[in-house]
Amino acid sequence: MSNVPVAVVTGSNKGIGLAIVRALCKQFPGDVYLTSRDPGRGQAAVAQLQQEGLRPLFHQLDIDDLQSIRALRDFLKEKYGGLNVLVNNAGIAFKVHDTTPFAVQAEVTLKTNFFGTRNVCIELLPLMKPYGRVVNVSSMVSSSALGGCSQELQQKFRSDTITEEELVQLMTKFVEDTKKSVHEKEGWPNTAYGVSKIGVTVLSRIQARLLNEERKGDHILLNACCPGWVRTDMAGPKATKSPDEGAETPVYLALLPSSADAPHGQFVSNKTVRPW
Ligand code: NAP
């Protein structure tokens, strides 16, 4: 088994994830795994970084596929005995003018952004080594979508005692409500992506609380963040940040020094803790 520290970035064959891998290859003292659901796209991205003189490693990972997540988990357990840095970056967004029915957009978006990210956490968080760092890439859209929720929902999503089960129930209810076209009446905002990212931010707050309760002595720091508005296939060419600039906050959180005890359980953008 290798004693080398190891970092994994989900959805890193392009966009912000690729830029996070690039930065970690330069700054993280260990092995950095570029992961992709499609091995061809993943290997092409590895080759691109190799051309830049960097040495990322590759592992397949589709966060929608439990078998794929578990294969990565078993690989990390066997080769490294755990994991030091996990960046949950993989995500999807329908384009604004996409005509796919809203209920379908809701189901598909929540499946990857919330349930897929949660499944990665279920399988990989138990592997986190002491002083490990976990970064869940959310979005400022989670804050604006929270503001668009009913007072009752806002209270639940801001609660310091909400459980993971309650959050899963709420995310499932959103998808069901869109199918019945009652989501707005039930207090939801009209954004599937926004609700999925509310899920990611609130999940991060819950996970940080559980780490405090169950692994206090391990000094693991877990946060949600927004990378900013970044020029990728998701956000388009008009966005203000380059992918490397978008990687800055996630990488800052992934590389918090071992002496740090904060931020933890926070929503961070531009390296600054934001109110939730
Ligand atoms: P992107 O260029 O579309 O890249 C998304 C990445 O996620 C791709 O590598 C994609 O792989 C991967 N992915 C999607 N579904 C996956 C799955 N089921 N399993 C594994 N990988 C999967 O988007 P981006 O802008 O870099 O976004 C990265 C993250 O930042 C997302 O979580 C996004 O919500 C968040 N974000 C972006 C912005 C922005 O302005 N760009 C702002 C706020 C937050 P494929 O190539 O196979 O599709």
Short mmCIF file of C-alpha atoms and ligand atoms in Angstrom, two decimals:
data_model
loop_
_atom_site.label_atom_id
_atom_site.label_comp_id
_atom_site.label_asym_id
_atom_site.label_seq_id
_atom_site.Cartn_x
_atom_site.Cartn_y
_atom_site.Cartn_z
CA MET A 1 0.00 0.00 0.00
CA SER A 2 1.24 3.46 -0.92
CA ASN A 3 1.79 6.15 1.72
CA VAL A 4 1.65 8.86 -0.91
CA PRO A 5 -1.16 11.39 -0.27
CA VAL A 6 -3.94 11.16 -2.84
CA ALA A 7 -6.46 13.63 -4.26
CA VAL A 8 -9.53 12.90 -6.41
CA VAL A 9 -11.52 15.39 -8.50
CA THR A 10 -14.87 14.29 -9.93
CA GLY A 11 -15.95 15.37 -13.43
CA SER A 12 -12.47 16.60 -14.30
CA ASN A 13 -12.07 15.87 -18.01
CA LYS A 14 -12.96 19.51 -18.81
CA GLY A 15 -14.01 22.87 -17.40
CA ILE A 16 -13.41 23.79 -13.78
CA GLY A 17 -12.63 20.18 -12.78
CA LEU A 18 -9.77 19.99 -15.28
CA ALA A 19 -8.42 23.31 -14.00
CA ILE A 20 -8.63 22.02 -10.40
CA VAL A 21 -6.59 18.96 -11.40
CA ARG A 22 -4.06 21.24 -13.14
CA ALA A 23 -3.64 23.35 -10.01
CA LEU A 24 -3.45 20.33 -7.70
CA CYS A 25 -0.78 18.73 -9.93
CA LYS A 26 1.29 21.87 -9.32
CA GLN A 27 0.55 22.30 -5.61
CA PHE A 28 -0.56 19.03 -3.98
CA PRO A 29 2.28 16.87 -2.68
CA GLY A 30 0.94 13.52 -3.88
CA ASP A 31 -0.99 11.66 -6.55
CA VAL A 32 -3.81 13.55 -8.26
CA TYR A 33 -6.60 11.62 -9.99
CA LEU A 34 -8.38 13.14 -12.94
CA THR A 35 -11.67 11.25 -13.21
CA SER A 36 -14.21 11.10 -16.00
CA ARG A 37 -17.32 9.06 -16.73
CA ASP A 38 -15.95 8.49 -20.23
CA PRO A 39 -12.45 6.95 -20.29
CA GLY A 40 -11.75 8.37 -23.77
CA ARG A 41 -12.49 11.95 -22.70
CA GLY A 42 -10.57 11.35 -19.46
CA GLN A 43 -7.44 10.03 -21.18
CA ALA A 44 -7.54 12.92 -23.66
CA ALA A 45 -7.60 15.36 -20.74
CA VAL A 46 -4.70 13.53 -19.06
CA ALA A 47 -2.75 13.80 -22.32
CA GLN A 48 -3.50 17.54 -22.46
CA LEU A 49 -2.07 18.07 -18.96
CA GLN A 50 0.91 15.84 -19.76
CA GLN A 51 1.67 18.19 -22.65
CA GLU A 52 1.87 20.93 -20.02
CA GLY A 53 4.47 18.86 -18.16
CA LEU A 54 2.06 17.64 -15.45
CA ARG A 55 1.50 14.07 -14.27
CA PRO A 56 -2.15 13.44 -13.35
CA LEU A 57 -3.33 9.86 -12.94
CA PHE A 58 -6.65 8.61 -14.29
CA HIS A 59 -9.58 6.64 -12.90
CA GLN A 60 -13.03 6.19 -14.41
CA LEU A 61 -15.88 7.64 -12.34
CA ASP A 62 -19.52 8.16 -13.25
CA ILE A 63 -21.22 9.67 -10.21
CA ASP A 64 -24.61 8.44 -11.49
CA ASP A 65 -23.37 4.85 -11.29
CA LEU A 66 -22.98 3.24 -7.85
CA GLN A 67 -20.82 0.43 -9.26
CA SER A 68 -18.42 2.97 -10.73
CA ILE A 69 -18.23 4.87 -7.41
CA ARG A 70 -17.60 1.64 -5.51
CA ALA A 71 -14.90 0.55 -7.94
CA LEU A 72 -13.06 3.82 -7.24
CA ARG A 73 -13.62 3.38 -3.50
CA ASP A 74 -12.13 -0.14 -3.56
CA PHE A 75 -9.19 1.02 -5.68
CA LEU A 76 -8.39 3.88 -3.26
CA LYS A 77 -8.74 1.63 -0.23
CA GLU A 78 -6.41 -0.98 -1.66
CA LYS A 79 -3.80 1.29 -3.23
CA TYR A 80 -3.69 4.15 -0.70
CA GLY A 81 -5.60 2.94 2.36
CA GLY A 82 -7.84 6.01 2.08
CA LEU A 83 -8.10 9.46 0.60
CA ASN A 84 -6.65 12.88 1.50
CA VAL A 85 -8.51 15.28 -0.78
CA LEU A 86 -11.91 14.89 -2.43
CA VAL A 87 -13.33 17.56 -4.75
CA ASN A 88 -16.94 16.88 -5.75
CA ASN A 89 -17.00 18.96 -8.90
CA ALA A 90 -19.06 16.91 -11.39
CA GLY A 91 -22.34 18.56 -12.27
CA ILE A 92 -24.80 19.26 -15.03
CA ALA A 93 -27.12 22.11 -16.03
CA PHE A 94 -29.74 22.33 -18.74
CA LYS A 95 -29.38 25.39 -20.95
CA VAL A 96 -31.88 28.19 -20.28
CA HIS A 97 -33.68 27.66 -23.60
CA ASP A 98 -33.78 23.86 -23.39
CA THR A 99 -37.33 22.70 -24.10
CA THR A 100 -37.09 19.45 -22.11
CA PRO A 101 -40.13 19.38 -19.75
CA PHE A 102 -39.31 20.94 -16.40
CA ALA A 103 -40.16 17.76 -14.48
CA VAL A 104 -37.61 15.83 -16.56
CA GLN A 105 -35.01 18.56 -16.07
CA ALA A 106 -35.67 18.40 -12.32
CA GLU A 107 -35.25 14.63 -12.12
CA VAL A 108 -32.12 14.51 -14.30
CA THR A 109 -30.46 17.50 -12.62
CA LEU A 110 -31.14 16.30 -9.09
CA LYS A 111 -30.00 12.79 -10.00
CA THR A 112 -26.46 13.93 -10.78
CA ASN A 113 -25.93 17.13 -8.84
CA PHE A 114 -27.52 16.05 -5.57
CA PHE A 115 -28.01 12.29 -5.46
CA GLY A 116 -24.82 11.46 -7.40
CA THR A 117 -22.72 13.79 -5.27
CA ARG A 118 -24.30 12.32 -2.14
CA ASN A 119 -23.53 8.78 -3.29
CA VAL A 120 -19.88 9.70 -3.83
CA CYS A 121 -19.83 11.10 -0.29
CA ILE A 122 -21.50 8.02 1.18
CA GLU A 123 -18.80 5.79 -0.35
CA LEU A 124 -15.71 8.02 -0.08
CA LEU A 125 -16.13 10.10 3.10
CA PRO A 126 -15.46 7.05 5.31
CA LEU A 127 -12.09 6.78 3.52
CA MET A 128 -10.99 10.32 4.38
CA LYS A 129 -7.72 10.31 6.30
CA PRO A 130 -6.98 12.65 9.23
CA TYR A 131 -6.47 16.24 8.02
CA GLY A 132 -8.43 15.33 4.89
CA ARG A 133 -10.11 18.07 2.87
CA VAL A 134 -13.49 17.76 1.12
CA VAL A 135 -14.80 20.38 -1.29
CA ASN A 136 -18.33 20.22 -2.68
CA VAL A 137 -18.69 22.50 -5.68
CA SER A 138 -22.06 24.21 -5.31
CA SER A 139 -23.00 27.62 -6.70
CA MET A 140 -24.11 31.12 -5.70
CA VAL A 141 -27.30 30.03 -7.45
CA SER A 142 -27.94 27.91 -4.34
CA SER A 143 -28.18 31.14 -2.30
CA SER A 144 -30.47 32.89 -4.79
CA ALA A 145 -32.64 29.76 -5.10
CA LEU A 146 -32.83 29.60 -1.30
CA GLY A 147 -34.14 33.17 -1.34
CA GLY A 148 -36.82 32.03 -3.80
CA CYS A 149 -38.09 29.28 -1.47
CA SER A 150 -41.08 29.69 0.87
CA GLN A 151 -40.28 30.84 4.42
CA GLU A 152 -41.00 27.31 5.63
CA LEU A 153 -38.52 25.74 3.21
CA GLN A 154 -35.91 28.42 3.91
CA GLN A 155 -36.18 27.68 7.61
CA LYS A 156 -35.65 23.96 6.96
CA PHE A 157 -32.66 24.53 4.67
CA ARG A 158 -31.03 26.93 7.13
CA SER A 159 -31.67 24.67 10.12
CA ASP A 160 -28.67 23.52 12.15
CA THR A 161 -30.44 20.29 13.01
CA ILE A 162 -31.79 19.13 9.62
CA THR A 163 -30.75 15.52 9.00
CA GLU A 164 -29.47 13.98 5.78
CA GLU A 165 -32.66 11.88 5.61
CA GLU A 166 -34.82 14.99 5.87
CA LEU A 167 -32.78 16.68 3.13
CA VAL A 168 -33.14 13.63 0.87
CA GLN A 169 -36.89 13.67 1.49
CA LEU A 170 -37.09 17.34 0.54
CA MET A 171 -35.03 16.87 -2.65
CA THR A 172 -37.22 13.88 -3.58
CA LYS A 173 -40.34 15.94 -2.86
CA PHE A 174 -39.16 18.70 -5.21
CA VAL A 175 -38.86 16.20 -8.08
CA GLU A 176 -42.27 14.70 -7.26
CA ASP A 177 -43.85 18.18 -7.00
CA THR A 178 -42.53 19.14 -10.46
CA LYS A 179 -44.14 16.00 -11.90
CA LYS A 180 -47.49 17.10 -10.45
CA SER A 181 -46.82 20.73 -11.52
CA VAL A 182 -47.33 21.86 -7.93
CA HIS A 183 -43.74 22.80 -7.09
CA GLU A 184 -44.37 26.56 -7.04
CA LYS A 185 -47.51 26.13 -4.94
CA GLU A 186 -45.41 23.99 -2.58
CA GLY A 187 -42.93 26.84 -2.12
CA TRP A 188 -40.14 25.83 -4.52
CA PRO A 189 -38.32 28.24 -6.84
CA ASN A 190 -38.58 27.60 -10.58
CA THR A 191 -34.99 26.33 -10.97
CA ALA A 192 -33.97 22.68 -10.96
CA TYR A 193 -30.27 23.56 -10.99
CA GLY A 194 -30.79 26.00 -8.10
CA VAL A 195 -32.62 23.42 -5.99
CA SER A 196 -29.96 20.79 -6.75
CA LYS A 197 -27.29 23.20 -5.50
CA ILE A 198 -29.33 24.06 -2.39
CA GLY A 199 -29.09 20.31 -1.82
CA VAL A 200 -25.29 20.34 -2.24
CA THR A 201 -24.79 23.30 0.12
CA VAL A 202 -27.11 21.94 2.82
CA LEU A 203 -25.61 18.45 2.46
CA SER A 204 -22.18 19.98 3.10
CA ARG A 205 -23.41 21.69 6.26
CA ILE A 206 -24.85 18.39 7.51
CA GLN A 207 -21.72 16.41 6.64
CA ALA A 208 -19.50 18.91 8.44
CA ARG A 209 -21.71 18.63 11.52
CA LEU A 210 -21.48 14.83 11.42
CA LEU A 211 -17.68 15.02 11.12
CA ASN A 212 -17.67 17.21 14.25
CA GLU A 213 -19.79 14.65 16.07
CA GLU A 214 -18.14 11.47 14.86
CA ARG A 215 -14.53 12.28 13.89
CA LYS A 216 -13.67 15.39 15.85
CA GLY A 217 -10.04 14.41 16.43
CA ASP A 218 -9.35 13.83 12.74
CA HIS A 219 -9.25 17.54 11.78
CA ILE A 220 -11.07 16.93 8.50
CA LEU A 221 -12.39 20.15 6.90
CA LEU A 222 -15.41 19.98 4.56
CA ASN A 223 -16.95 22.94 2.74
CA ALA A 224 -19.22 23.90 -0.13
CA CYS A 225 -18.13 26.60 -2.54
CA CYS A 226 -18.96 28.62 -5.61
CA PRO A 227 -16.22 28.82 -8.25
CA GLY A 228 -17.66 32.07 -9.66
CA TRP A 229 -19.05 32.56 -13.16
CA VAL A 230 -16.64 30.56 -15.28
CA ARG A 231 -16.15 30.19 -19.06
CA THR A 232 -16.93 26.50 -19.56
CA ASP A 233 -19.31 24.46 -21.69
CA MET A 234 -21.81 24.88 -18.85
CA ALA A 235 -21.74 28.66 -18.48
CA GLY A 236 -20.63 29.73 -21.96
CA PRO A 237 -18.04 32.17 -23.31
CA LYS A 238 -19.48 35.34 -21.74
CA ALA A 239 -18.66 34.30 -18.17
CA THR A 240 -16.15 36.46 -16.33
CA LYS A 241 -13.60 33.93 -15.04
CA SER A 242 -11.25 31.57 -16.86
CA PRO A 243 -11.39 27.92 -15.70
CA ASP A 244 -8.05 28.40 -13.86
CA GLU A 245 -9.53 31.39 -12.01
CA GLY A 246 -12.66 29.34 -11.26
CA ALA A 247 -10.45 26.65 -9.73
CA GLU A 248 -8.91 29.06 -7.20
CA THR A 249 -11.52 28.81 -4.43
CA PRO A 250 -12.01 25.01 -4.68
CA VAL A 251 -8.21 24.54 -4.66
CA TYR A 252 -7.80 26.92 -1.71
CA LEU A 253 -10.30 24.77 0.24
CA ALA A 254 -8.67 21.52 -0.92
CA LEU A 255 -5.26 22.69 0.30
CA LEU A 256 -6.18 24.30 3.64
CA PRO A 257 -3.05 23.74 5.76
CA SER A 258 -3.02 21.14 8.53
CA SER A 259 -2.85 23.98 11.09
CA ALA A 260 -6.23 25.33 9.90
CA ASP A 261 -9.43 24.56 11.81
CA ALA A 262 -11.64 26.71 9.57
CA PRO A 263 -13.50 27.19 7.35
CA HIS A 264 -15.56 24.06 8.00
CA GLY A 265 -19.20 23.45 7.07
CA GLN A 266 -19.31 26.79 5.27
CA PHE A 267 -20.37 28.12 1.90
CA VAL A 268 -17.34 29.86 0.42
CA SER A 269 -16.90 32.05 -2.65
CA ASN A 270 -13.86 34.10 -3.66
CA LYS A 271 -12.10 32.42 -0.69
CA THR A 272 -14.55 34.15 1.65
CA VAL A 273 -17.22 32.58 3.87
CA ARG A 274 -20.69 33.67 2.76
CA PRO A 275 -23.81 33.82 4.93
CA TRP A 276 -26.33 31.02 4.26
P1 NAP B 1 -18.68 21.57 -17.49
O1 NAP B 1 -17.62 22.24 -18.28
O2 NAP B 1 -19.97 21.22 -18.13
O3 NAP B 1 -18.03 20.28 -16.82
C1 NAP B 1 -18.80 19.42 -16.03
C2 NAP B 1 -18.00 18.17 -15.75
O4 NAP B 1 -18.82 17.28 -14.95
C3 NAP B 1 -17.62 17.40 -17.02
O5 NAP B 1 -16.36 16.82 -16.85
C4 NAP B 1 -18.70 16.33 -17.09
O6 NAP B 1 -18.32 15.19 -17.82
C5 NAP B 1 -18.81 16.03 -15.61
N1 NAP B 1 -20.00 15.23 -15.29
C6 NAP B 1 -21.30 15.49 -15.54
N2 NAP B 1 -22.06 14.46 -15.13
C7 NAP B 1 -21.22 13.53 -14.61
C8 NAP B 1 -21.40 12.24 -14.04
N3 NAP B 1 -22.60 11.68 -13.92
N4 NAP B 1 -20.30 11.59 -13.59
C9 NAP B 1 -19.07 12.14 -13.70
N5 NAP B 1 -18.85 13.32 -14.26
C10 NAP B 1 -19.91 14.01 -14.71
O7 NAP B 1 -19.10 22.46 -16.22
P2 NAP B 1 -18.21 23.40 -15.25
O8 NAP B 1 -18.65 24.78 -15.49
O9 NAP B 1 -16.78 23.03 -15.30
O10 NAP B 1 -18.84 22.96 -13.84
C11 NAP B 1 -18.12 22.29 -12.83
C12 NAP B 1 -18.88 22.46 -11.53
O11 NAP B 1 -18.95 23.83 -11.18
C13 NAP B 1 -20.34 21.98 -11.61
O12 NAP B 1 -20.69 21.35 -10.39
C14 NAP B 1 -21.11 23.28 -11.78
O13 NAP B 1 -22.44 23.16 -11.34
C15 NAP B 1 -20.29 24.21 -10.92
N6 NAP B 1 -20.45 25.63 -11.23
C16 NAP B 1 -20.08 26.15 -12.42
C17 NAP B 1 -20.21 27.51 -12.65
C18 NAP B 1 -19.79 28.14 -13.96
O14 NAP B 1 -19.96 29.37 -14.11
N7 NAP B 1 -19.22 27.41 -14.90
C19 NAP B 1 -20.74 28.35 -11.67
C20 NAP B 1 -21.10 27.79 -10.44
C21 NAP B 1 -20.94 26.44 -10.23
P3 NAP B 1 -18.70 14.97 -19.39
O15 NAP B 1 -17.65 15.70 -20.17
O16 NAP B 1 -18.65 13.50 -19.52
O17 NAP B 1 -20.07 15.57 -19.59
#
